[in-house]
């Protein structure tokens, strides 16, 4: 299969929500309950950016809608592909470290459970296929002890 032409994939934005940006221990995972094909699988919360919407603005909107929180957005997790992490031929995802600055996350839309994954447990849920390499990238980017 040939690579998609640049700029043709729809952008999805997601947050790697941590308890603490400087000294991360806990990562928030969200379990989807819809659509049926994705039900029960875990993801980093986020969603599609609207056309013309700035990506970080889209991230703030998605996390407000999906979890009811405001966030402090940190650095982006770089992907090998400059457009982001591939999800499918039609979707590419960009991911930022983030921290809840107001509110407490609740599953308001696409999710039926949220879980803060502790140290050593970040790979311990059934991540969507596109999210697993991202979570491994997050782990690789963590500061050493
Ligand atoms: O709600 P919205 O239509 O904006 O987006 P979504 O349904 O949450 O996500 C769009 C697509 O990106 C879905 O197919 C999700 O499975 C996928 N996605 C993903 O693979 N990993 C994420 N962390 C977020 C979304």
Coordinates of C-alpha atoms and ligand atoms in Angstrom, one line a residue:
X1 CA 0.0 0.0 0.0
X2 CA 1.4 3.4 -0.9
X3 CA 1.6 6.2 1.7
X4 CA -1.3 8.7 1.7
X5 CA -0.6 11.9 -0.1
X6 CA 0.4 14.7 2.4
X7 CA -2.4 16.6 4.0
X8 CA -5.2 14.2 2.9
X9 CA -5.8 12.5 6.2
X10 CA -8.2 13.9 8.7
X11 CA -6.5 15.2 11.9
X12 CA -7.4 13.6 15.2
X13 CA -6.0 15.2 18.4
X14 CA -5.5 13.5 21.7
X15 CA -4.2 14.3 25.2
X16 CA -1.8 12.3 27.3
X17 CA -3.3 13.5 30.5
X18 CA -1.0 13.2 33.5
X19 CA -1.3 13.8 37.2
X20 CA 1.9 16.0 36.9
X21 CA 3.7 17.3 33.8
X22 CA 7.0 17.6 35.5
X23 CA 7.0 14.3 37.4
X24 CA 4.5 12.1 35.6
X25 CA 3.2 9.0 37.4
X26 CA -0.4 8.6 36.3
X27 CA -1.8 8.5 32.7
X28 CA -5.5 8.8 32.0
X29 CA -7.0 6.1 29.8
X30 CA -10.6 6.2 28.5
X31 CA -12.7 3.2 27.5
X32 CA -14.9 3.7 24.5
X33 CA -18.5 2.5 24.5
X34 CA -19.2 3.6 21.0
X35 CA -19.1 2.9 18.1
X36 CA -19.7 -0.9 18.6
X37 CA -16.6 -1.8 16.7
X38 CA -14.4 0.1 19.2
X39 CA -16.4 -0.6 22.4
X40 CA -14.4 -1.9 25.3
X41 CA -11.1 -0.6 23.8
X42 CA -9.1 2.1 25.5
X43 CA -7.8 5.4 24.1
X44 CA -6.2 8.6 24.9
X45 CA -9.1 11.0 25.0
X46 CA -9.5 13.3 22.0
X47 CA -11.3 13.5 18.6
X48 CA -11.3 15.0 15.2
X49 CA -10.2 18.6 14.7
X50 CA -12.7 20.7 12.8
X51 CA -11.6 22.1 9.4
X52 CA -9.7 25.3 10.1
X53 CA -9.5 24.7 13.8
X54 CA -6.1 25.1 15.4
X55 CA -5.0 21.7 16.7
X56 CA -4.4 22.7 20.3
X57 CA -7.7 24.5 20.3
X58 CA -9.4 21.3 19.0
X59 CA -7.7 19.4 21.8
X60 CA -9.0 21.8 24.5
X61 CA -12.5 21.6 23.0
X62 CA -12.5 17.8 22.8
X63 CA -11.3 17.3 26.4
X64 CA -13.9 19.8 27.6
X65 CA -16.7 18.0 25.6
X66 CA -15.6 14.4 26.4
X67 CA -14.3 14.8 30.0
X68 CA -15.6 18.2 31.3
X69 CA -12.1 19.5 32.1
X70 CA -9.9 22.4 31.2
X71 CA -6.3 21.5 30.6
X72 CA -2.8 22.9 30.6
X73 CA -1.2 21.7 27.4
X74 CA 2.5 20.7 27.4
X75 CA 4.8 19.5 24.7
X76 CA 3.7 17.5 21.7
X77 CA 4.9 13.9 21.5
X78 CA 6.8 13.8 18.2
X79 CA 5.8 11.0 15.8
X80 CA 8.1 9.5 13.1
X81 CA 5.7 10.9 10.5
X82 CA 5.7 14.7 10.6
X83 CA 1.9 14.7 10.2
X84 CA 1.5 12.5 13.3
X85 CA 0.7 9.0 14.4
X86 CA -1.1 6.9 11.8
X87 CA -4.5 5.6 12.8
X88 CA -5.8 4.5 9.4
X89 CA -5.4 5.4 5.8
X90 CA -7.9 8.3 6.5
X91 CA -6.8 9.4 10.0
X92 CA -3.6 10.7 11.5
X93 CA -3.3 11.7 15.2
X94 CA -1.3 14.3 17.0
X95 CA -0.7 13.9 20.8
X96 CA 0.2 16.4 23.5
X97 CA 1.2 15.9 27.1
X98 CA -1.4 17.7 29.2
X99 CA -2.6 18.1 32.8
X100 CA -6.1 18.8 34.2
X101 CA -6.2 22.4 35.4
X102 CA -9.9 22.7 36.3
X103 CA -12.5 20.1 36.9
X104 CA -12.4 16.3 37.5
X105 CA -12.5 14.1 34.4
X106 CA -15.8 12.3 33.8
X107 CA -16.9 10.1 30.9
X108 CA -19.4 12.4 29.3
X109 CA -19.7 11.2 25.7
X110 CA -17.9 8.4 23.9
X111 CA -16.5 6.6 27.1
X112 CA -18.0 4.5 29.8
X113 CA -15.0 4.3 32.1
X114 CA -11.9 6.4 32.8
X115 CA -8.8 4.9 34.6
X116 CA -5.7 6.6 35.9
X117 CA -2.9 4.1 35.0
X118 CA -0.1 4.0 37.6
X119 CA 3.6 3.6 37.1
X120 CA 4.4 0.3 35.4
X121 CA 0.7 0.0 34.3
X122 CA 0.5 2.3 31.3
X123 CA 0.4 -0.7 28.8
X124 CA -2.0 -2.6 31.0
X125 CA -5.3 -1.9 29.2
X126 CA -6.5 -3.0 25.8
X127 CA -5.5 0.1 23.8
X128 CA -6.9 0.8 20.4
X129 CA -4.3 -0.4 17.8
X130 CA -3.3 3.1 16.9
X131 CA -2.9 4.2 20.5
X132 CA -0.5 1.4 21.6
X133 CA 2.5 2.8 19.7
X134 CA 1.7 6.2 21.1
X135 CA 1.7 4.9 24.7
X136 CA 5.0 3.2 24.0
X137 CA 6.3 6.5 22.7
X138 CA 5.1 8.2 25.8
X139 CA 6.9 5.7 28.0
X140 CA 10.1 6.1 26.0
X141 CA 9.9 9.9 26.4
X142 CA 9.5 9.8 30.2
X143 CA 12.3 11.3 32.2
X144 CA 14.5 8.8 33.8
X145 CA 14.5 8.1 37.6
Ligands
LIG1 O1 -15.8 12.4 18.4 P1 -15.1 12.6 17.0 O2 -15.9 12.2 15.8 O3 -14.5 14.0 17.0 O4 -13.8 11.7 17.1 P2 -13.7 10.3 17.7 O5 -14.8 9.4 17.2 O6 -13.4 10.3 19.1 O7 -12.3 9.8 17.0 C1 -12.2 9.7 15.6 C2 -11.5 8.5 15.2 O8 -10.2 8.5 15.8 C3 -12.2 7.2 15.7 O9 -12.1 6.2 14.7 C4 -11.3 6.8 16.9 O10 -11.3 5.4 17.0 C5 -9.9 7.3 16.5 N1 -9.1 7.6 17.7 C6 -8.1 6.8 18.0 O11 -7.8 5.8 17.3 N2 -7.4 7.0 19.1 C7 -7.6 8.1 19.9 N3 -6.9 8.3 21.0 C8 -8.7 9.0 19.6 C9 -9.4 8.7 18.4

